[in-house]
Amino acid sequence: MPPIPVDHQTALVSRLMKACGGAYSAETRRKYFISGPQWAAAYQGQALFHAPTRPPIGFEDIIHKFAEIGIGHWTTHDTDVIPTEALGTPEQWEIVDRIKRALNDHGLKCSMVTTETFFHAVWAASPAAEAPGVREYAKFRVCNTVEIGHELGAGFTVYWPGSLGYYVQGAIDETDSLRWYADALNAACQRDIEVAKRKGRPALKHCLEAKPFEPQAEILLPTSDAMLAFIASGLLTHPEMVGLNPEYLHELMWGAAPRAALARALLAKKLFHFDINDGYRLKHDVDIGVGLVNPLDWLNVLVLLRSHHYEGPFNLDYKPPRTTSHFGVFEVSFPTSVDRFITLWEMAGEVSADPIIKQATDALRAGGPVRSTDDAEDLTRANRELLTLHELIAHRLFQILIGQHRGRVFFT
Ligand code: 3MF
Ligand code: MG
Ligand code: MG
């Protein structure tokens, strides 16, 4: 193939996207509770060793693009849209008005707001630093986010504590830091109760998001399970208002089975919100688009969520790769992430309805005939052949993933 002229390249990408087929209409996409983060669309590809590869883009353009794609909800950090120095000032409210207008003009809703407590230098020693002034500032920031959330009509607020941890050992007392972090959450819940009452709105759902490492070396609340223990620790004045925003990749990063982590959150009735993406076990937080690395695991995750009636929000917390252009972010990256999610969600419905999986599962639950539940040998014999069904079910899931259950064949 001869070199592709630069001014022909976007047309080539669009033509191949069309040739892929299988895209859902914007109307179909809007039926799912999927949200697009401001920060994901605005991510310029920068990192410690990476210069940006894409130009900046503001919320007006992103909201417009999300509307065209059919992403019905928008989420943001306070400082994704408001400069740090403008927080809490009249300028903040002017920006919030502009956001409201953009959302209204394009028929989007703001579903979630979150406080950035990791990027600015003020958080170097975490939002629960020893210095009381920093902690007061953290309270101001989370309370201000609650106010913005109510103004934008959000139902959720998320907390990723980010720098709540340390690089060097022994310099902080972890129990103090955790108490101080709880103080900020308590202030946010208290403010929420007041604002909700004043505005006649329901209170927000406050969702904790764990990540096992990054940006600090050691993290005080590294997993969703640690967050559950923190919620139940007695430090929170309103534990009933606080739940989880697990992120798929954050659980993989520490080597967990994300589905098992979600199951524990479901049992605790704390699965409030879910960041969806993909990546690799025990590696960096690469935030790859949902389903590109672990589609079979993703299918299984969605089977679990569907069978427990979790229907969203599904927040597209991924990062378009540096190799994707500014054009590609909205032509390929977002629409294909949404479409893979929808496809996997619908496939999860097929799994639940599949007669082979159903019969196998029912048989496993019926078990074999036993003479005595005190007799290990007898129990083993009674179930010996049935247990092969575990592997048969896994094979059937693979078939559903690749369409063989609908007759897709490779050799005839
Ligand atoms: C970091 C994250 C964050 C959180 C966000 C909370 C930048 O790894 O996942 O995204 O999701 O701060 O909403
Ligand atoms: Mg991540
Ligand atoms: Mg996240």
Coordinates of C-alpha atoms and ligand atoms in Angstrom, one line a residue:
M1 CA 0.0 0.0 0.0
P2 CA 1.4 3.5 -0.8
P3 CA 1.6 6.0 2.1
I4 CA -1.8 7.4 3.0
P5 CA -1.9 11.1 2.6
V6 CA -2.6 12.9 5.9
D7 CA -5.8 14.5 4.6
H8 CA -7.2 11.1 3.6
Q9 CA -6.6 9.5 7.0
T10 CA -9.7 10.5 8.9
A11 CA -11.9 9.3 6.0
L12 CA -10.1 6.0 6.1
V13 CA -10.8 5.6 9.8
S14 CA -14.4 6.5 9.3
R15 CA -14.8 4.1 6.4
L16 CA -13.3 1.2 8.4
M17 CA -15.4 2.1 11.4
K18 CA -18.5 1.8 9.1
A19 CA -17.2 -1.5 7.7
C20 CA -16.9 -2.9 11.2
G21 CA -20.7 -2.6 11.5
G22 CA -22.5 -3.5 14.6
A23 CA -22.7 0.1 15.9
Y24 CA -25.8 1.0 17.9
S25 CA -27.8 4.1 17.2
A26 CA -27.5 7.0 19.6
E27 CA -31.1 6.4 20.6
T28 CA -30.3 2.8 21.6
R29 CA -27.1 3.9 23.5
R30 CA -29.1 6.4 25.5
K31 CA -31.3 3.6 27.0
Y32 CA -28.4 2.4 29.1
F33 CA -27.3 4.2 32.2
I34 CA -23.8 4.9 30.8
S35 CA -21.9 8.1 31.8
G36 CA -19.0 9.7 30.1
P37 CA -16.4 11.5 32.3
Q38 CA -15.2 15.0 31.3
W39 CA -11.7 13.8 32.2
A40 CA -11.7 10.8 30.0
A41 CA -12.6 12.7 26.9
A42 CA -10.3 15.6 27.8
Y43 CA -7.3 13.3 28.6
Q44 CA -4.5 14.5 26.4
G45 CA -2.3 11.3 26.6
Q46 CA 0.2 12.8 29.1
A47 CA 1.9 10.8 31.9
L48 CA 5.2 10.8 33.8
F49 CA 7.1 9.7 30.7
H50 CA 4.6 10.9 28.1
A51 CA 4.0 14.3 26.5
P52 CA 0.4 14.9 25.5
T53 CA -0.6 13.7 22.0
R54 CA -4.0 15.5 21.8
P55 CA -5.0 19.2 22.1
P56 CA -7.1 20.4 25.0
I57 CA -10.9 20.3 24.7
G58 CA -13.5 22.0 26.9
F59 CA -16.8 20.7 28.4
E60 CA -19.0 22.4 25.8
D61 CA -17.4 20.4 23.0
I62 CA -17.4 17.2 25.0
I63 CA -21.0 17.4 26.0
H64 CA -21.9 18.1 22.3
K65 CA -19.9 15.1 21.2
F66 CA -21.4 12.8 23.9
A67 CA -24.8 13.8 22.8
E68 CA -24.1 12.9 19.1
I69 CA -22.7 9.5 20.2
G70 CA -25.6 8.8 22.5
I71 CA -23.9 9.0 25.9
G72 CA -26.7 10.3 28.0
H73 CA -24.8 11.2 31.2
W74 CA -21.8 13.3 31.9
T75 CA -19.5 13.2 35.0
T76 CA -16.8 15.6 36.2
H77 CA -14.2 16.5 38.8
D78 CA -14.6 20.0 40.3
T79 CA -11.3 21.1 38.8
D80 CA -11.9 19.4 35.4
V81 CA -14.1 22.4 34.7
I82 CA -13.4 25.0 37.3
P83 CA -9.9 26.4 37.9
T84 CA -8.8 25.7 41.5
E85 CA -8.6 29.4 42.3
A86 CA -12.2 29.9 41.2
L87 CA -13.7 27.2 43.4
G88 CA -16.4 28.6 45.7
T89 CA -16.3 32.1 44.0
P90 CA -18.9 33.7 41.7
E91 CA -16.8 32.6 38.7
Q92 CA -17.6 29.0 39.7
W93 CA -21.3 29.6 39.5
E94 CA -20.9 31.3 36.1
I95 CA -19.2 28.1 34.9
V96 CA -21.8 25.9 36.5
D97 CA -24.5 27.9 34.6
R98 CA -22.6 27.4 31.3
I99 CA -22.5 23.7 32.1
K100 CA -26.2 23.6 32.8
R101 CA -26.9 25.3 29.5
A102 CA -24.7 22.9 27.5
L103 CA -26.3 19.9 29.2
N104 CA -29.8 21.3 28.5
D105 CA -29.0 22.2 24.9
H106 CA -27.8 18.7 24.2
G107 CA -30.3 16.7 26.3
L108 CA -27.6 15.3 28.7
K109 CA -27.8 14.9 32.4
C110 CA -25.0 15.3 35.0
S111 CA -25.1 12.0 37.0
M112 CA -22.0 12.4 39.2
V113 CA -19.6 15.0 40.5
T114 CA -16.3 14.2 42.2
T115 CA -13.7 16.2 44.1
E116 CA -10.1 16.2 42.8
T117 CA -8.0 15.4 45.9
F118 CA -4.9 14.1 44.2
F119 CA -3.5 16.4 41.5
H120 CA -2.9 19.8 43.1
A121 CA 0.3 20.3 45.2
V122 CA -1.9 21.1 48.2
W123 CA -2.7 17.3 48.4
A124 CA 1.0 16.3 48.6
A125 CA 0.5 15.0 52.1
S126 CA -3.1 13.8 51.2
P127 CA -6.5 15.4 51.9
A128 CA -6.1 14.1 55.4
A129 CA -2.7 15.8 56.1
E130 CA -1.4 16.6 59.6
A131 CA -1.9 20.3 59.0
P132 CA -5.4 21.3 60.1
G133 CA -5.6 23.9 57.5
V134 CA -5.3 21.4 54.7
R135 CA -8.0 19.3 56.3
E136 CA -10.3 22.3 56.5
Y137 CA -9.6 23.0 52.9
A138 CA -10.5 19.3 52.0
K139 CA -13.8 19.8 53.8
F140 CA -14.5 22.9 51.8
R141 CA -13.7 21.1 48.6
V142 CA -16.0 18.1 49.2
C143 CA -18.8 20.3 50.5
N144 CA -18.4 22.6 47.5
T145 CA -18.7 19.6 45.2
V146 CA -21.9 18.6 47.0
E147 CA -23.3 22.1 46.3
I148 CA -22.3 21.8 42.6
G149 CA -23.7 18.3 42.4
H150 CA -27.1 19.5 43.6
E151 CA -27.1 22.5 41.3
L152 CA -26.3 20.2 38.3
G153 CA -29.0 17.7 39.2
A154 CA -26.5 14.9 40.0
G155 CA -27.4 11.8 42.1
F156 CA -24.0 10.6 43.0
T157 CA -20.7 11.9 44.3
V158 CA -17.5 9.9 44.1
Y159 CA -14.3 10.0 46.3
W160 CA -11.1 8.6 45.0
P161 CA -8.8 9.6 47.9
G162 CA -5.7 9.5 45.5
S163 CA -2.9 10.6 47.7
L164 CA -4.2 9.2 51.0
G165 CA -1.1 7.2 51.7
Y166 CA 2.6 7.7 51.8
Y167 CA 6.0 7.2 50.1
V168 CA 8.1 6.7 53.2
Q169 CA 7.3 4.6 56.2
G170 CA 6.6 5.7 59.7
A171 CA 6.1 9.5 59.1
I172 CA 2.4 9.4 59.6
D173 CA 0.0 7.6 61.9
E174 CA -2.4 5.7 59.7
T175 CA -5.2 5.7 62.3
D176 CA -5.1 9.5 62.5
S177 CA -5.1 9.9 58.8
L178 CA -8.2 7.6 58.5
R179 CA -10.0 9.5 61.2
W180 CA -9.2 12.8 59.5
Y181 CA -10.3 11.5 56.1
A182 CA -13.6 10.4 57.7
D183 CA -14.0 13.9 59.1
A184 CA -14.1 15.3 55.5
L185 CA -16.7 12.7 54.4
N186 CA -18.8 13.5 57.4
A187 CA -18.7 17.1 56.5
A188 CA -19.8 16.3 53.0
C189 CA -22.7 14.1 54.1
Q190 CA -23.8 16.8 56.6
R191 CA -23.7 19.5 53.9
D192 CA -25.6 17.1 51.6
I193 CA -28.4 16.7 54.1
E194 CA -28.7 20.5 54.4
V195 CA -28.6 21.2 50.7
A196 CA -31.0 18.4 49.8
K197 CA -33.5 19.7 52.4
R198 CA -33.1 23.3 51.2
K199 CA -33.6 22.3 47.5
G200 CA -36.2 19.5 48.1
R201 CA -34.0 17.0 46.4
P202 CA -32.9 13.5 47.5
A203 CA -29.5 13.3 49.1
L204 CA -26.6 12.2 47.0
K205 CA -25.1 8.8 47.1
H206 CA -21.6 9.1 48.4
C207 CA -19.3 6.5 46.7
L208 CA -15.8 5.6 47.8
E209 CA -13.4 4.4 45.1
A210 CA -10.3 2.4 46.0
K211 CA -7.1 1.9 44.0
P212 CA -4.3 -0.3 45.4
F213 CA -1.3 1.8 44.4
E214 CA -0.6 4.9 42.5
P215 CA 0.0 7.8 43.0
Q216 CA 1.5 7.0 46.5
A217 CA 3.6 4.0 47.2
E218 CA 1.3 2.8 50.0
I219 CA -2.4 3.5 50.1
L220 CA -4.4 3.5 53.3
L221 CA -7.7 2.3 51.6
P222 CA -6.4 0.2 48.8
T223 CA -9.3 -2.1 47.9
S224 CA -13.1 -2.0 47.8
D225 CA -13.0 -4.4 50.8
A226 CA -10.9 -1.9 52.8
M227 CA -13.5 0.7 51.9
L228 CA -16.3 -1.5 53.1
A229 CA -14.5 -2.0 56.4
F230 CA -13.9 1.8 56.6
I231 CA -17.7 2.4 56.1
A232 CA -18.5 0.0 58.9
S233 CA -15.7 1.2 61.2
G234 CA -17.8 3.6 63.2
L235 CA -15.9 6.6 62.0
L236 CA -18.6 7.8 59.6
T237 CA -21.6 9.7 61.1
H238 CA -23.8 8.6 58.1
P239 CA -22.6 5.2 56.9
E240 CA -26.0 4.6 55.3
M241 CA -25.2 7.5 52.8
V242 CA -21.9 6.0 51.8
G243 CA -21.2 3.1 49.5
L244 CA -18.8 2.1 46.8
N245 CA -17.7 3.1 43.3
P246 CA -15.5 0.1 42.5
E247 CA -13.4 0.4 39.3
Y248 CA -12.9 -2.8 37.3
L249 CA -9.2 -2.3 36.7
H250 CA -8.4 -1.1 40.2
E251 CA -9.5 -4.5 41.5
L252 CA -7.5 -6.3 38.9
M253 CA -4.4 -4.2 39.8
W254 CA -4.1 -5.9 43.2
G255 CA -4.7 -9.3 41.7
A256 CA -8.4 -9.6 42.7
A257 CA -11.2 -11.2 40.7
P258 CA -13.3 -8.1 40.0
R259 CA -16.4 -10.1 39.9
A260 CA -15.8 -11.4 43.4
A261 CA -15.1 -7.9 44.7
L262 CA -18.4 -6.8 43.2
A263 CA -20.2 -9.7 44.8
R264 CA -18.9 -8.6 48.2
A265 CA -20.1 -5.1 47.5
L266 CA -23.5 -6.4 46.4
L267 CA -23.9 -8.5 49.6
A268 CA -23.1 -5.4 51.7
K269 CA -25.7 -3.5 49.6
K270 CA -23.0 -1.0 48.8
L271 CA -22.6 -1.2 45.1
F272 CA -23.7 2.3 44.2
H273 CA -21.7 3.2 41.1
F274 CA -19.2 1.4 38.9
D275 CA -16.2 2.6 36.9
I276 CA -15.9 0.5 33.8
N277 CA -12.7 -0.1 31.9
D278 CA -10.1 -2.9 31.3
G279 CA -6.4 -3.6 31.8
Y280 CA -3.9 -6.1 33.1
R281 CA -3.4 -7.8 36.5
L282 CA -0.7 -6.5 38.8
K283 CA 0.2 -3.7 36.5
H284 CA -0.2 0.1 36.1
D285 CA -3.6 1.8 35.9
V286 CA -3.7 1.8 32.1
D287 CA -7.5 2.4 31.9
I288 CA -8.1 0.6 28.6
G289 CA -11.6 0.7 27.0
V290 CA -14.0 -1.9 28.5
G291 CA -13.8 -5.4 27.0
L292 CA -10.5 -5.0 25.0
V293 CA -8.4 -7.1 27.4
N294 CA -10.7 -9.4 29.4
P295 CA -14.0 -9.8 27.4
L296 CA -14.9 -13.2 28.9
D297 CA -14.4 -11.9 32.5
W298 CA -16.4 -8.8 31.6
L299 CA -19.2 -11.0 30.3
N300 CA -19.2 -12.8 33.6
V301 CA -19.1 -9.5 35.6
L302 CA -22.2 -8.4 33.8
V303 CA -24.0 -11.7 34.3
L304 CA -23.5 -11.2 38.0
L305 CA -24.7 -7.6 37.9
R306 CA -27.7 -8.4 35.8
S307 CA -28.8 -11.2 38.0
H308 CA -28.6 -8.9 41.1
H309 CA -30.4 -6.1 39.3
Y310 CA -27.6 -3.6 39.2
E311 CA -28.4 -1.5 36.2
G312 CA -26.0 1.4 36.4
P313 CA -24.4 3.9 36.5
F314 CA -21.7 2.5 34.3
N315 CA -19.1 5.2 34.2
L316 CA -16.6 5.0 31.3
D317 CA -13.5 5.7 33.4
Y318 CA -11.0 4.8 30.8
K319 CA -8.3 6.7 28.8
P320 CA -8.4 6.8 25.1
P321 CA -4.9 5.5 24.2
R322 CA -2.2 8.0 23.2
T323 CA -2.2 6.5 19.7
T324 CA -5.8 7.6 19.2
S325 CA -6.1 11.1 17.7
H326 CA -8.4 13.9 18.8
F327 CA -10.7 13.0 15.9
G328 CA -10.4 9.3 16.9
V329 CA -11.5 9.9 20.5
F330 CA -15.1 10.6 19.3
E331 CA -15.1 8.7 16.1
V332 CA -13.8 5.4 17.4
S333 CA -12.8 5.4 21.1
F334 CA -16.1 6.5 22.9
P335 CA -18.6 4.9 20.5
T336 CA -16.8 1.6 20.4
S337 CA -16.4 1.5 24.2
V338 CA -20.2 2.1 24.6
D339 CA -21.0 -0.5 22.0
R340 CA -18.8 -3.2 23.5
F341 CA -20.4 -2.5 26.9
I342 CA -23.9 -2.8 25.4
T343 CA -23.0 -6.0 23.5
L344 CA -21.6 -7.6 26.6
W345 CA -24.6 -6.5 28.6
E346 CA -27.0 -8.0 26.1
M347 CA -24.9 -11.2 25.9
A348 CA -25.1 -11.4 29.7
G349 CA -28.8 -11.5 29.2
E350 CA -28.3 -14.4 26.8
V351 CA -26.2 -16.2 29.4
S352 CA -29.0 -15.9 32.0
A353 CA -31.5 -17.3 29.5
D354 CA -29.3 -20.0 28.0
P355 CA -31.0 -23.4 28.5
I356 CA -27.7 -25.4 28.7
I357 CA -26.3 -23.1 31.4
K358 CA -29.6 -23.2 33.2
Q359 CA -29.9 -27.0 33.2
A360 CA -26.3 -27.3 34.3
T361 CA -26.7 -24.8 37.1
D362 CA -30.0 -26.4 38.2
A363 CA -28.3 -29.8 38.2
L364 CA -25.4 -28.6 40.3
R365 CA -27.8 -27.0 42.8
A366 CA -29.8 -30.2 43.0
G367 CA -26.7 -32.2 43.7
G368 CA -26.6 -36.1 43.6
P369 CA -28.5 -38.4 45.9
V370 CA -26.8 -38.8 49.2
R371 CA -27.4 -41.3 51.9
S372 CA -25.9 -39.3 54.8
T373 CA -24.5 -35.8 55.0
D374 CA -22.0 -37.1 57.5
D375 CA -20.3 -39.3 55.0
A376 CA -17.6 -37.5 53.0
E377 CA -17.0 -40.5 50.7
D378 CA -20.7 -40.9 49.9
L379 CA -21.0 -37.1 49.2
T380 CA -18.0 -37.1 46.9
R381 CA -19.4 -40.1 44.9
A382 CA -22.8 -38.5 44.7
N383 CA -21.5 -35.3 43.0
R384 CA -18.5 -36.7 41.1
E385 CA -19.9 -36.6 37.6
L386 CA -22.0 -33.5 38.1
L387 CA -18.9 -31.3 38.9
T388 CA -17.7 -31.7 35.3
L389 CA -20.5 -29.2 34.6
H390 CA -18.3 -26.4 35.9
E391 CA -16.0 -26.7 33.0
L392 CA -18.9 -27.3 30.6
I393 CA -20.5 -24.0 31.8
A394 CA -17.2 -22.2 31.2
H395 CA -17.0 -23.7 27.6
R396 CA -20.6 -22.6 27.0
L397 CA -19.8 -19.0 28.2
F398 CA -16.9 -19.0 25.6
Q399 CA -19.3 -20.2 22.9
I400 CA -21.8 -17.4 23.8
L401 CA -18.9 -14.9 23.8
I402 CA -17.9 -15.8 20.2
G403 CA -21.4 -16.5 18.9
Q404 CA -21.2 -20.3 18.5
H405 CA -24.4 -20.7 20.4
R406 CA -26.1 -19.0 17.5
G407 CA -24.5 -21.2 14.9
R408 CA -21.3 -19.4 14.1
V409 CA -19.0 -22.1 12.7
F410 CA -15.4 -22.2 11.5
F411 CA -15.3 -25.5 9.6
T412 CA -18.2 -27.2 8.0
Ligands
3MF1 C1 -8.0 7.2 39.2 C2 -9.5 7.2 38.9 C3 -10.2 8.5 39.1 C4 -11.5 8.4 39.8 C5 -12.1 9.7 39.9 C6 -13.3 9.6 40.8 C7 -9.5 10.0 37.4 O1 -7.4 6.0 38.9 O2 -10.0 6.1 38.6 O3 -10.4 9.0 37.8 O4 -12.4 7.5 39.1 O5 -11.3 10.6 40.5 O6 -14.5 9.8 40.2
MG2 MG -8.2 3.5 36.7
MG3 MG -12.0 5.5 38.5

